[in-house]
Short mmCIF file of C-alpha atoms in Angstrom, two decimals:
data_model
loop_
_atom_site.label_atom_id
_atom_site.label_comp_id
_atom_site.label_asym_id
_atom_site.label_seq_id
_atom_site.Cartn_x
_atom_site.Cartn_y
_atom_site.Cartn_z
CA MET A 1 -57.90 -126.71 -39.51
CA ILE A 2 -60.49 -126.14 -36.79
CA VAL A 3 -60.29 -122.40 -37.40
CA ALA A 4 -60.82 -122.97 -41.13
CA LEU A 5 -63.81 -125.19 -40.37
CA ARG A 6 -65.35 -122.55 -38.12
CA ARG A 7 -64.83 -119.88 -40.74
CA SER A 8 -66.29 -122.08 -43.45
CA VAL A 9 -69.33 -122.94 -41.35
CA GLY A 10 -69.79 -119.28 -40.47
CA ARG A 11 -69.58 -118.17 -44.10
CA SER A 12 -71.92 -120.96 -45.15
CA LEU A 13 -74.48 -119.99 -42.52
CA ILE A 14 -74.32 -116.32 -43.52
CA ASN A 15 -74.63 -117.17 -47.23
CA ALA A 16 -77.46 -119.60 -46.54
CA LEU A 17 -79.33 -117.08 -44.41
CA ALA A 18 -78.95 -114.38 -47.06
CA THR A 19 -80.18 -116.78 -49.75
CA VAL A 20 -83.18 -117.84 -47.66
CA LEU A 21 -84.14 -114.22 -46.98
CA ILE A 22 -83.90 -113.31 -50.67
CA VAL A 23 -85.95 -116.35 -51.70
CA LEU A 24 -88.58 -115.61 -49.05
CA ALA A 25 -88.82 -111.98 -50.17
CA LEU A 26 -89.21 -112.96 -53.83
CA TRP A 27 -91.69 -115.68 -52.90
CA TRP A 28 -93.81 -113.24 -50.88
CA ALA A 29 -93.67 -110.67 -53.69
CA VAL A 30 -94.78 -113.17 -56.34
CA VAL A 31 -97.69 -114.40 -54.23
CA ASN A 32 -98.90 -111.02 -52.98
CA LEU A 33 -98.03 -108.53 -55.70
CA THR A 34 -98.82 -110.35 -58.94
CA GLY A 35 -102.53 -110.90 -58.44
CA ILE A 36 -102.32 -114.70 -58.44
CA SER A 37 -105.27 -116.36 -56.76
CA THR A 38 -104.54 -117.19 -53.12
CA TYR A 39 -106.35 -120.48 -53.69
CA VAL A 40 -103.51 -121.55 -55.96
CA ALA A 41 -100.53 -119.56 -54.69
CA LYS A 42 -99.40 -120.17 -51.12
CA GLY A 43 -96.98 -117.83 -49.42
CA PRO A 44 -94.34 -118.56 -46.76
CA GLY A 45 -96.85 -117.98 -43.97
CA GLU A 46 -99.35 -120.47 -45.36
CA VAL A 47 -96.66 -123.10 -45.89
CA TRP A 48 -95.36 -122.59 -42.33
CA GLU A 49 -98.86 -123.00 -40.98
CA PHE A 50 -99.42 -126.11 -43.11
CA LEU A 51 -96.23 -127.75 -41.84
CA PHE A 52 -95.98 -126.62 -38.22
CA THR A 53 -98.94 -124.80 -36.67
CA ALA A 54 -102.08 -126.30 -38.23
CA ASP A 55 -104.01 -128.93 -36.29
CA ASP A 56 -102.99 -131.59 -38.80
CA ALA A 57 -99.42 -130.29 -39.28
CA ALA A 58 -97.84 -133.53 -38.06
CA GLU A 59 -99.92 -135.53 -40.50
CA ASN A 60 -99.00 -133.14 -43.29
CA ARG A 61 -95.28 -133.57 -42.58
CA MET A 62 -95.57 -137.34 -42.39
CA GLY A 63 -97.18 -137.36 -45.83
CA LEU A 64 -94.33 -135.37 -47.38
CA TRP A 65 -91.25 -136.98 -45.80
CA PRO A 66 -91.34 -140.19 -47.89
CA LEU A 67 -91.61 -138.10 -51.06
CA ILE A 68 -88.71 -135.89 -50.00
CA GLY A 69 -86.63 -138.93 -49.10
CA GLN A 70 -87.25 -140.53 -52.49
CA THR A 71 -86.27 -137.36 -54.33
CA VAL A 72 -83.07 -137.00 -52.28
CA GLN A 73 -82.23 -140.64 -53.01
CA ASP A 74 -82.80 -140.14 -56.74
CA ALA A 75 -80.74 -136.94 -56.70
CA ALA A 76 -77.88 -138.73 -54.93
CA LEU A 77 -77.93 -141.47 -57.58
CA GLY A 78 -77.78 -139.00 -60.46
CA PHE A 79 -75.12 -136.91 -58.71
CA GLY A 80 -72.89 -139.89 -58.00
CA VAL A 81 -73.13 -141.38 -61.50
CA GLY A 82 -72.74 -137.99 -63.20
CA MET A 83 -69.68 -136.97 -61.18
CA LEU A 84 -68.02 -140.38 -61.63
CA VAL A 85 -68.56 -140.38 -65.40
CA ALA A 86 -67.36 -136.77 -65.64
CA LEU A 87 -64.17 -137.61 -63.73
CA LEU A 88 -63.47 -140.72 -65.82
CA LEU A 89 -64.07 -138.84 -69.09
CA ALA A 90 -61.88 -135.95 -67.98
CA VAL A 91 -59.03 -138.32 -67.13
CA ALA A 92 -59.49 -140.18 -70.44
CA PHE A 93 -59.48 -136.92 -72.38
CA SER A 94 -56.27 -135.89 -70.60
CA LEU A 95 -54.59 -139.17 -71.46
CA SER A 96 -55.66 -139.31 -75.10
CA LYS A 97 -56.53 -136.51 -77.48
CA ALA A 98 -57.95 -139.15 -79.83
CA ILE A 99 -60.54 -140.15 -77.21
CA GLU A 100 -61.42 -136.50 -76.67
CA ALA A 101 -61.78 -135.90 -80.41
CA GLY A 102 -64.05 -138.92 -80.76
CA VAL A 103 -66.24 -138.51 -77.68
CA MET A 104 -66.50 -134.75 -77.19
CA PRO A 105 -68.58 -134.06 -80.35
CA LEU A 106 -71.08 -136.71 -79.25
CA ALA A 107 -71.21 -135.17 -75.78
CA LEU A 108 -71.77 -131.69 -77.21
CA LEU A 109 -74.48 -133.03 -79.51
CA LEU A 110 -76.22 -134.70 -76.58
CA ARG A 111 -75.93 -131.50 -74.56
CA SER A 112 -77.42 -129.38 -77.35
CA VAL A 113 -80.66 -131.37 -77.39
CA PRO A 114 -83.11 -130.38 -74.61
CA LEU A 115 -83.27 -133.08 -71.96
CA VAL A 116 -87.06 -133.01 -71.96
CA ALA A 117 -86.96 -133.98 -75.64
CA ILE A 118 -84.64 -136.96 -75.24
CA ALA A 119 -85.96 -138.13 -71.85
CA PRO A 120 -88.75 -140.24 -73.44
CA VAL A 121 -86.11 -142.03 -75.53
CA ILE A 122 -84.03 -142.66 -72.41
CA VAL A 123 -87.07 -144.01 -70.59
CA LEU A 124 -87.89 -146.24 -73.56
CA ILE A 125 -84.38 -147.70 -73.56
CA THR A 126 -83.84 -148.06 -69.81
CA GLY A 127 -87.41 -148.93 -68.87
CA ARG A 128 -90.09 -146.85 -67.23
CA GLY A 129 -89.83 -146.52 -63.48
CA THR A 130 -86.37 -148.07 -63.23
CA ALA A 131 -83.35 -146.84 -61.29
CA ALA A 132 -81.42 -146.85 -64.57
CA SER A 133 -83.68 -144.18 -66.06
CA VAL A 134 -83.24 -142.03 -62.94
CA ALA A 135 -79.46 -142.49 -63.05
CA VAL A 136 -79.18 -141.63 -66.75
CA ILE A 137 -81.44 -138.57 -66.67
CA GLY A 138 -79.93 -137.25 -63.47
CA SER A 139 -76.35 -137.86 -64.57
CA ILE A 140 -76.86 -136.04 -67.88
CA VAL A 141 -77.79 -132.89 -65.98
CA VAL A 142 -74.70 -133.24 -63.79
CA LEU A 143 -72.24 -134.52 -66.38
CA PHE A 144 -71.52 -131.61 -68.69
CA PRO A 145 -70.92 -128.76 -66.21
CA ALA A 146 -68.83 -131.13 -64.07
CA LEU A 147 -66.82 -132.34 -67.08
CA ALA A 148 -66.01 -128.80 -68.18
CA SER A 149 -64.91 -127.79 -64.68
CA ILE A 150 -62.77 -130.89 -64.10
CA LEU A 151 -61.12 -130.58 -67.52
CA PHE A 152 -60.24 -126.99 -66.70
CA GLY A 153 -58.72 -128.08 -63.40
CA LEU A 154 -56.65 -130.85 -64.99
CA SER A 155 -55.30 -128.46 -67.60
CA ARG A 156 -53.95 -126.07 -64.95
CA ALA A 157 -51.02 -128.31 -63.97
CA THR A 158 -47.78 -126.43 -64.54
CA LYS A 159 -45.28 -127.72 -67.06
CA GLU A 160 -42.52 -127.61 -64.43
CA SER A 161 -44.42 -129.96 -62.12
CA LEU A 162 -45.18 -132.38 -64.94
CA ASP A 163 -41.54 -132.30 -66.09
CA LEU A 164 -40.38 -133.08 -62.56
CA VAL A 165 -42.46 -136.25 -62.47
CA HIS A 166 -41.18 -137.16 -65.93
CA VAL A 167 -37.55 -136.67 -64.86
CA TYR A 168 -38.04 -139.16 -62.03
CA GLY A 169 -39.35 -141.75 -64.47
CA GLY A 170 -43.07 -141.14 -64.15
CA GLY A 171 -45.34 -141.51 -67.15
CA ARG A 172 -48.57 -139.74 -68.01
CA LEU A 173 -50.53 -141.74 -65.43
CA ALA A 174 -48.07 -140.78 -62.71
CA GLN A 175 -48.32 -137.14 -63.76
CA LEU A 176 -52.09 -137.31 -63.47
CA ARG A 177 -51.99 -139.07 -60.12
CA LYS A 178 -49.31 -136.93 -58.50
CA VAL A 179 -49.85 -133.52 -60.09
CA SER A 180 -52.92 -133.01 -62.27
CA VAL A 181 -55.63 -134.68 -60.16
CA PRO A 182 -54.54 -133.17 -56.80
CA GLY A 183 -54.22 -129.78 -58.47
CA ALA A 184 -57.71 -130.15 -59.93
CA LEU A 185 -59.39 -130.66 -56.53
CA PRO A 186 -60.64 -127.03 -56.32
CA SER A 187 -62.28 -127.45 -59.72
CA LEU A 188 -63.66 -130.84 -58.69
CA PHE A 189 -65.30 -129.37 -55.61
CA ALA A 190 -66.58 -126.42 -57.65
CA ALA A 191 -68.15 -128.94 -60.03
CA ALA A 192 -69.70 -130.78 -57.09
CA ARG A 193 -71.22 -127.59 -55.70
CA VAL A 194 -72.70 -126.62 -59.05
CA SER A 195 -73.93 -130.16 -59.63
CA VAL A 196 -75.95 -130.44 -56.42
CA PRO A 197 -78.85 -128.25 -57.67
CA GLY A 198 -78.55 -129.89 -61.09
CA ALA A 199 -78.85 -133.34 -59.54
CA VAL A 200 -82.03 -132.32 -57.73
CA THR A 201 -83.45 -130.91 -60.96
CA GLY A 202 -82.58 -134.10 -62.79
CA ALA A 203 -84.22 -136.21 -60.08
CA LEU A 204 -87.42 -134.19 -60.28
CA LEU A 205 -87.45 -134.52 -64.06
CA ALA A 206 -86.83 -138.27 -63.92
CA GLU A 207 -89.60 -138.72 -61.36
CA TRP A 208 -92.00 -136.67 -63.45
CA LEU A 209 -91.28 -138.47 -66.73
CA SER A 210 -90.34 -141.96 -65.59
CA THR A 211 -90.93 -143.21 -62.07
CA GLY A 212 -93.95 -141.19 -60.91
CA GLN A 213 -92.46 -141.22 -57.40
CA GLY A 214 -91.02 -138.55 -55.15
CA ILE A 215 -91.76 -134.87 -55.38
CA GLY A 216 -91.40 -134.81 -59.17
CA GLY A 217 -93.97 -137.56 -59.60
CA MET A 218 -96.43 -136.05 -57.14
CA ILE A 219 -96.35 -132.47 -58.45
CA VAL A 220 -98.78 -133.31 -61.24
CA LYS A 221 -101.03 -135.19 -58.82
CA PHE A 222 -100.97 -132.35 -56.31
CA THR A 223 -101.97 -129.92 -59.06
CA ALA A 224 -104.68 -132.18 -60.49
CA THR A 225 -106.26 -132.71 -57.06
CA ALA A 226 -105.90 -129.06 -55.99
CA ARG A 227 -103.56 -129.96 -53.11
CA PHE A 228 -101.71 -126.69 -53.44
CA ASP A 229 -100.56 -126.61 -49.82
CA ASP A 230 -98.75 -129.91 -50.37
CA LEU A 231 -97.33 -128.63 -53.65
CA TRP A 232 -95.84 -125.44 -52.25
CA ALA A 233 -94.63 -127.10 -49.07
CA SER A 234 -92.83 -129.86 -50.95
CA VAL A 235 -91.13 -127.36 -53.26
CA ALA A 236 -90.08 -125.24 -50.27
CA ILE A 237 -88.61 -128.24 -48.45
CA ILE A 238 -86.68 -129.57 -51.44
CA THR A 239 -85.30 -126.07 -52.11
CA LEU A 240 -84.12 -125.79 -48.51
CA LEU A 241 -82.53 -129.24 -48.65
CA THR A 242 -80.70 -128.31 -51.85
CA LEU A 243 -79.30 -125.24 -50.12
CA VAL A 244 -78.16 -127.37 -47.16
CA LEU A 245 -76.45 -129.92 -49.41
CA TYR A 246 -74.71 -127.16 -51.35
CA ASN A 247 -73.26 -125.72 -48.16
CA LEU A 248 -72.20 -129.16 -46.89
CA VAL A 249 -70.16 -129.65 -50.07
CA GLN A 250 -68.68 -126.19 -49.52
CA ILE A 251 -67.63 -127.10 -45.98
CA ALA A 252 -66.11 -130.38 -47.17
CA GLU A 253 -64.19 -128.42 -49.80
CA THR A 254 -62.69 -126.15 -47.17
CA LEU A 255 -61.68 -129.07 -44.97
CA VAL A 256 -60.01 -131.06 -47.76
CA LEU A 257 -58.21 -128.15 -49.40
CA THR A 258 -57.03 -126.76 -46.06
CA ARG A 259 -55.68 -130.16 -45.07
CA MET A 260 -53.79 -130.33 -48.38
CA GLY A 261 -52.41 -126.83 -47.98
CA MET A 262 -54.43 -125.35 -50.79
CA THR A 263 -56.30 -122.08 -50.71
CA THR A 264 -59.91 -121.84 -51.79
CA SER A 265 -62.32 -119.01 -52.33
CA VAL A 266 -65.72 -119.96 -51.00
CA ALA A 267 -68.47 -118.72 -53.29
#
């Protein structure tokens, strides 16, 4: 297990480093090769100076940390609610085709409407600036990819394994608990990895449209007051944190699946 952890951490570090280098190269190219005004566009060097080497770097960091913390908190709320609802719906769909037939069309209809279009309605119902609005908007972003992945995982249980549980007197719930859900863990972790960036996006959207807090709420203010250093620095930090969280989920996946004797391909 320790060897698997070391390998997972090593792969995660290599993948993270490669991603950071690619993002930095694209960032530099956009800022320096597209003719965007340097007053508006800040490259990696300017952001590094703003955060670490400028005379007021410590003050700059202190101003951004509360915003970053709020966005991470909002993302965690949307991620948790979205994953929980996706898991419950997937289990319900597996237990009853009638529930799936009744709920899935509504879910697909909700998914087909752009979130930006329905977000004002959500805010109107849940209240502006409330945790409920953050949870609903964030969970919608997470819900549908996670639901599809978990449903796929639950459907992969072999008929022989399900029949074995049935022979020993187990019902559909026992089959889910003993066969389907454990077998769906790789898909569950895959859904979690995919949902981490989605949760951050949902948090930013909820902050922009509802709470006015965090990075999402301050982006408009940074732009309106020409605080472009703050804008680019905050986006860079939240992107880096998203990458870190993604890799932490990946490491947790390796640990759990290795302990259960399952194999996993780390993307």
